[in-house]
Amino acid sequence: MADFAGPVGVVGAGTMGTGIAITAVRAGIPTVLTDVSETQLRAGADSVAAFLNKSVARGKLTAQDRAAALDRLTTAPTFDGLADCAVVIEAIAEDVAAKQELFATLGKTVGDEVLLVTNTSTLSVTAIAAGAARPENVVGMHFCNPAPLMPLVEVVDGMRTSAETHAAALRLTAALGKTAVVIKDTPGFIVNRLLIPFENDCIRALERGVATVADIDRAVRFGLGYPMGPFTLLDTVGLDLHRAVSLSLYHQLRDPRFAPPPLVDRMIAAGRLGRKTGHGFYEYESAGLFGT
Ligand SMILES: NC(=O)c1ccc[n+]([C@@H]2O[C@H](COP(=O)([O-])OP(=O)(O)OC[C@H]3O[C@@H](n4cnc5c(N)ncnc54)[C@H](O)[C@@H]3O)[C@@H](O)[C@H]2O)c1
């Protein structure tokens, strides 16, 4: 981060904001985490600590490195805490109006040179940037979930993203220890364009009674070589977010493969959102983003 003169700000302390904050503090980058909800902000900071504790327990991190990483994390209840940031990454709700409003508001707090990053999964970076006073500073960096573990970041320029902003996003991706791929501003970029129809096909196979959750997961892991089965991944992402992402892509592409199958609605109605509620396609001992 040598050429970023300030900490990274992360707006939204949910699944992705928390994961991005963990990634940044582990990469040695001071990070300010904020959220509209104080409860969510506290839960997000707790999730960062829980993840780092688990990393120590698994022998992936020393206790000293955990303490140093935690020291790099600050929480801020308002956007004033982002005033010194060189980069602000938004990971708030997947809603274009909310993201536009956020960038408009941030423009009043942060400096003119600040890199404004959206982690949108399905929305147009060009449309989100339209809310910013300086759309040339806005770029998409689509992290994959779970962000601390998945190496890929899809870097997406909007129509008004400057070459400097694009280059800064690539440097930031490298500083975070991730691998960048450059994608056009298109619905779902590459990962979700491929993943969402595949996950929906797996859910439809389950609805038809083709095989159990565990056997479909095993088939995908051991037959296709994927590191995680689709139902394990869906429980990690959250069924509510899967539904929102599927519907957003369905509406943009008018392709029925993106329509969320009815089982998704039933599971959401039953509170079976995945790891975060302790129940999803699988049962978990404790509810939480990184629950077991
Ligand atoms: N979960 C995933 O698998 C995944 C993967 C890649 C990208 N994304 C994208 O990341 C973004 C966040 O997704 P998530 O799963 O972390 O959502 P989430 O619901 O877990 O977290 C969103 C957080 O943002 C906060 N928030 C909402 N509006 C806000 C505002 N105006 N200002 C500050 N905080 C606000 C909420 O209180 C909540 O804590 C979405 O755009 C989503 O599409 C998600």
XYZ file of C-alpha atoms and ligand atoms in Angstrom:
336
model
C 0.000 0.000 0.000
C 3.035 2.257 -0.215
C 1.391 4.566 -2.745
C -1.973 4.856 -0.950
C -1.553 7.712 1.505
C -4.093 6.637 4.109
C -6.106 3.755 5.458
C -8.721 1.773 3.578
C -12.301 2.534 4.581
C -14.921 -0.193 4.347
C -18.612 0.799 4.395
C -20.978 -2.008 5.401
C -19.961 -4.449 8.127
C -21.930 -7.433 6.806
C -20.637 -10.599 5.135
C -18.470 -8.898 2.529
C -17.407 -5.756 4.398
C -16.201 -7.916 7.271
C -14.387 -10.263 4.890
C -12.724 -7.365 3.073
C -11.682 -5.799 6.397
C -10.086 -9.110 7.461
C -8.252 -9.281 4.131
C -6.940 -5.735 4.510
C -5.745 -5.968 8.120
C -4.081 -9.303 7.397
C -2.319 -7.681 4.428
C -0.888 -5.051 6.806
C -3.248 -2.235 5.784
C -4.876 0.012 8.421
C -8.638 -0.256 7.953
C -11.648 1.733 9.126
C -14.924 -0.205 9.190
C -18.270 1.580 9.332
C -21.974 0.720 9.072
C -25.318 2.530 9.447
C -26.194 0.052 12.170
C -24.121 0.188 15.369
C -25.222 -3.350 16.222
C -24.018 -4.583 12.837
C -20.766 -2.663 13.240
C -20.097 -4.359 16.589
C -21.026 -7.750 15.114
C -18.715 -7.072 12.157
C -15.774 -6.211 14.436
C -16.525 -9.362 16.473
C -16.510 -11.420 13.246
C -13.085 -10.022 12.321
C -11.736 -11.056 15.744
C -13.453 -14.477 15.550
C -11.971 -15.169 12.116
C -8.469 -14.198 13.263
C -8.848 -16.328 16.418
C -9.853 -19.286 14.278
C -6.829 -18.688 12.032
C -4.573 -18.866 15.124
C -6.328 -22.040 16.345
C -5.766 -23.625 12.910
C -2.077 -22.680 12.938
C -2.467 -20.287 9.976
C -1.564 -17.151 11.963
C 0.630 -16.479 14.990
C -0.897 -14.871 18.083
C 1.461 -11.935 17.529
C 0.246 -11.435 13.931
C -3.370 -11.658 15.118
C -2.742 -8.890 17.654
C -1.037 -6.738 15.003
C -3.908 -7.326 12.556
C -6.512 -6.403 15.181
C -4.575 -3.224 16.018
C -4.971 -2.152 12.390
C -8.784 -2.241 12.611
C -10.753 0.798 13.730
C -14.529 1.056 13.766
C -16.269 4.352 13.040
C -19.950 4.943 13.798
C -20.169 7.765 11.216
C -18.599 8.626 7.863
C -16.453 11.289 9.578
C -14.180 8.395 10.511
C -13.391 7.933 6.803
C -12.003 11.460 6.314
C -8.339 10.329 6.122
C -8.921 7.282 3.943
C -7.143 6.909 0.592
C -9.653 4.313 -0.566
C -13.264 3.625 0.397
C -14.766 0.245 -0.499
C -18.537 0.007 -0.259
C -20.157 -3.323 0.656
C -23.672 -2.133 1.503
C -26.990 -3.519 0.262
C -27.237 -4.516 -3.423
C -29.385 -1.513 -4.344
C -28.329 0.954 -7.003
C -30.088 3.956 -5.423
C -28.522 3.226 -2.001
C -25.053 2.905 -3.537
C -25.472 6.111 -5.584
C -26.603 7.992 -2.492
C -23.691 6.590 -0.489
C -21.118 7.791 -3.037
C -22.827 11.195 -3.221
C -22.636 11.483 0.596
C -19.056 10.199 0.759
C -18.004 12.886 -1.734
C -18.661 15.461 0.978
C -16.428 13.676 3.513
C -13.445 12.242 1.660
C -10.789 13.986 -0.436
C -10.955 14.555 -4.219
C -8.290 11.938 -4.910
C -9.922 9.114 -2.975
C -10.471 5.843 -4.840
C -14.150 4.874 -4.544
C -14.710 1.140 -4.907
C -17.989 -0.715 -5.238
C -18.190 -4.419 -4.428
C -21.472 -4.822 -6.321
C -22.213 -8.341 -7.570
C -24.727 -7.536 -10.282
C -25.288 -3.799 -10.671
C -23.761 -1.522 -13.269
C -20.616 0.249 -12.060
C -21.430 3.043 -14.529
C -24.868 3.513 -12.929
C -23.480 3.461 -9.368
C -20.766 5.976 -10.326
C -23.453 8.341 -11.630
C -24.207 9.172 -7.982
C -20.646 10.338 -7.287
C -19.406 13.892 -7.685
C -16.299 12.409 -9.361
C -17.420 9.295 -11.297
C -13.896 9.016 -12.749
C -12.740 7.924 -9.258
C -15.232 5.023 -9.088
C -14.316 1.449 -9.976
C -15.782 -2.000 -9.306
C -13.794 -4.551 -7.318
C -15.901 -7.671 -6.987
C -14.460 -9.813 -4.192
C -15.588 -13.423 -3.932
C -17.115 -14.817 -0.768
C -15.508 -15.693 1.649
C -13.301 -12.698 0.872
C -10.405 -13.584 3.222
C -10.010 -16.980 1.524
C -10.888 -16.469 -2.140
C -7.989 -15.084 -4.208
C -9.978 -13.506 -7.075
C -11.054 -9.897 -7.513
C -12.950 -8.884 -10.673
C -11.894 -5.325 -11.526
C -14.629 -3.519 -13.453
C -14.390 -0.066 -15.024
C -17.500 2.037 -15.444
C -17.806 4.108 -18.633
C -16.309 7.128 -16.845
C -13.629 5.359 -14.761
C -10.243 7.032 -15.384
C -7.089 5.141 -16.343
C -5.525 6.304 -13.027
C -8.436 4.839 -11.060
C -8.204 1.562 -12.975
C -4.451 1.351 -12.289
C -5.014 2.165 -8.599
C -7.600 -0.643 -8.334
C -5.085 -3.105 -9.765
C -2.427 -1.912 -7.277
C -4.902 -2.214 -4.407
C -5.846 -5.755 -5.494
C -2.163 -6.726 -5.465
C -1.589 -5.016 -2.090
C -4.449 -7.095 -0.675
C -2.710 -10.242 -1.919
C -5.421 -10.996 -4.486
C -5.390 -11.844 -8.188
C -7.193 -9.426 -10.513
C -9.109 -10.158 -13.677
C -10.372 -7.216 -15.722
C -14.015 -7.440 -16.772
C -16.360 -5.252 -18.820
C -19.255 -3.616 -16.975
C -21.781 -6.375 -17.781
C -24.450 -8.046 -15.573
C -22.856 -10.595 -13.224
C -19.340 -9.971 -14.620
C -17.812 -13.455 -15.168
C -18.102 -15.266 -11.838
C -21.804 -14.722 -11.131
C -22.749 -15.072 -14.803
C -21.431 -18.652 -14.585
C -22.106 -19.435 -10.929
C -25.739 -18.360 -10.470
C -27.307 -20.596 -13.187
C -25.121 -23.465 -11.937
C -26.275 -23.010 -8.314
C -29.906 -22.721 -9.441
C -29.523 -25.954 -11.453
C -28.224 -27.696 -8.306
C -31.205 -26.388 -6.280
C -33.610 -27.584 -8.995
C -31.953 -31.031 -8.930
C -32.525 -31.107 -5.163
C -36.174 -30.051 -5.651
C -36.633 -32.925 -8.115
C -35.177 -35.348 -5.553
C -32.273 -36.318 -7.800
C -29.867 -36.642 -4.850
C -29.298 -35.341 -1.320
C -27.649 -32.018 -0.454
C -24.522 -33.818 0.721
C -24.322 -36.030 -2.380
C -24.740 -33.123 -4.813
C -21.992 -31.280 -2.913
C -19.770 -34.370 -3.043
C -20.445 -34.857 -6.774
C -19.385 -31.286 -7.512
C -16.284 -31.473 -5.301
C -14.999 -34.879 -6.305
C -16.386 -35.055 -9.851
C -15.794 -31.494 -11.001
C -12.900 -30.654 -8.681
C -14.558 -27.556 -7.150
C -13.163 -26.721 -3.689
C -16.651 -26.324 -2.186
C -20.006 -27.893 -3.046
C -22.841 -25.579 -4.208
C -24.926 -25.985 -1.030
C -21.959 -25.286 1.247
C -21.295 -22.182 -0.827
C -24.964 -21.095 -0.795
C -25.026 -21.423 3.010
C -21.891 -19.258 3.182
C -23.240 -16.604 0.797
C -26.708 -16.539 2.395
C -29.964 -17.599 0.706
C -31.344 -14.051 0.911
C -28.405 -12.665 -1.033
C -28.519 -15.544 -3.519
C -32.167 -14.697 -4.200
C -31.419 -10.987 -4.630
C -28.475 -11.640 -6.966
C -30.446 -14.212 -8.992
C -33.425 -11.867 -9.394
C -31.239 -8.909 -10.328
C -29.540 -10.931 -13.084
C -32.864 -12.475 -14.166
C -34.396 -9.021 -14.597
C -31.389 -7.707 -16.491
C -30.852 -10.728 -18.760
C -34.438 -12.108 -19.059
C -32.912 -15.601 -18.934
C -34.928 -18.185 -16.879
C -31.739 -19.965 -15.774
C -31.167 -17.007 -13.423
C -34.656 -17.182 -11.810
C -34.360 -18.383 -8.181
C -36.155 -21.745 -7.741
C -39.176 -21.818 -5.337
C -37.196 -23.716 -2.666
C -35.132 -20.561 -2.121
C -38.272 -18.601 -1.122
C -39.412 -21.361 1.223
C -36.043 -21.545 2.941
C -35.962 -17.771 3.419
C -39.518 -17.854 4.861
C -38.335 -20.534 7.308
C -35.353 -18.414 8.405
C -32.924 -20.907 6.869
C -30.566 -18.310 5.402
C -27.380 -20.324 5.882
C -24.452 -19.950 8.258
C -25.552 -16.522 9.475
C -28.778 -17.931 11.003
C -27.229 -21.278 11.997
C -29.516 -23.180 9.545
C -29.484 -23.474 5.783
C -29.085 -26.535 3.612
C -26.944 -27.730 6.547
C -27.207 -27.221 10.332
C -24.472 -25.254 12.162
C -23.471 -25.348 15.827
C -23.475 -21.574 16.063
C -24.981 -18.790 13.949
C -22.425 -16.411 12.447
C -20.606 -15.564 9.253
C -17.775 -17.896 10.026
C -19.867 -20.341 12.113
C -19.049 -24.038 12.170
N -22.322 -12.074 0.128
C -21.689 -12.373 -1.015
O -21.460 -13.550 -1.354
C -21.196 -11.257 -1.915
C -20.106 -11.514 -2.766
C -19.594 -10.476 -3.536
C -20.205 -9.224 -3.492
N -21.292 -9.012 -2.680
C -21.876 -7.677 -2.653
O -21.403 -7.012 -1.491
C -22.407 -6.102 -1.024
C -22.742 -6.431 0.425
O -23.224 -7.760 0.511
P -23.257 -8.530 1.906
O -23.569 -9.943 1.593
O -22.030 -8.201 2.687
O -24.524 -7.823 2.588
P -24.920 -7.802 4.149
O -26.391 -7.631 4.187
O -24.308 -8.949 4.870
O -24.219 -6.460 4.691
C -24.576 -5.182 4.261
C -24.278 -4.209 5.388
O -24.380 -2.881 4.905
C -25.000 -2.077 5.896
N -25.574 -0.937 5.219
C -26.682 -0.900 4.454
N -26.847 0.357 3.950
C -25.816 1.107 4.415
C -25.422 2.452 4.238
N -26.121 3.294 3.478
N -24.309 2.898 4.860
C -23.591 2.055 5.637
N -23.911 0.758 5.847
C -25.008 0.286 5.231
C -26.003 -3.002 6.574
O -26.328 -2.555 7.881
C -25.241 -4.342 6.575
O -24.486 -4.496 7.744
C -23.591 -6.239 -1.989
O -23.471 -5.270 -2.998
C -23.403 -7.633 -2.558
O -24.017 -7.801 -3.810
C -21.775 -9.998 -1.874
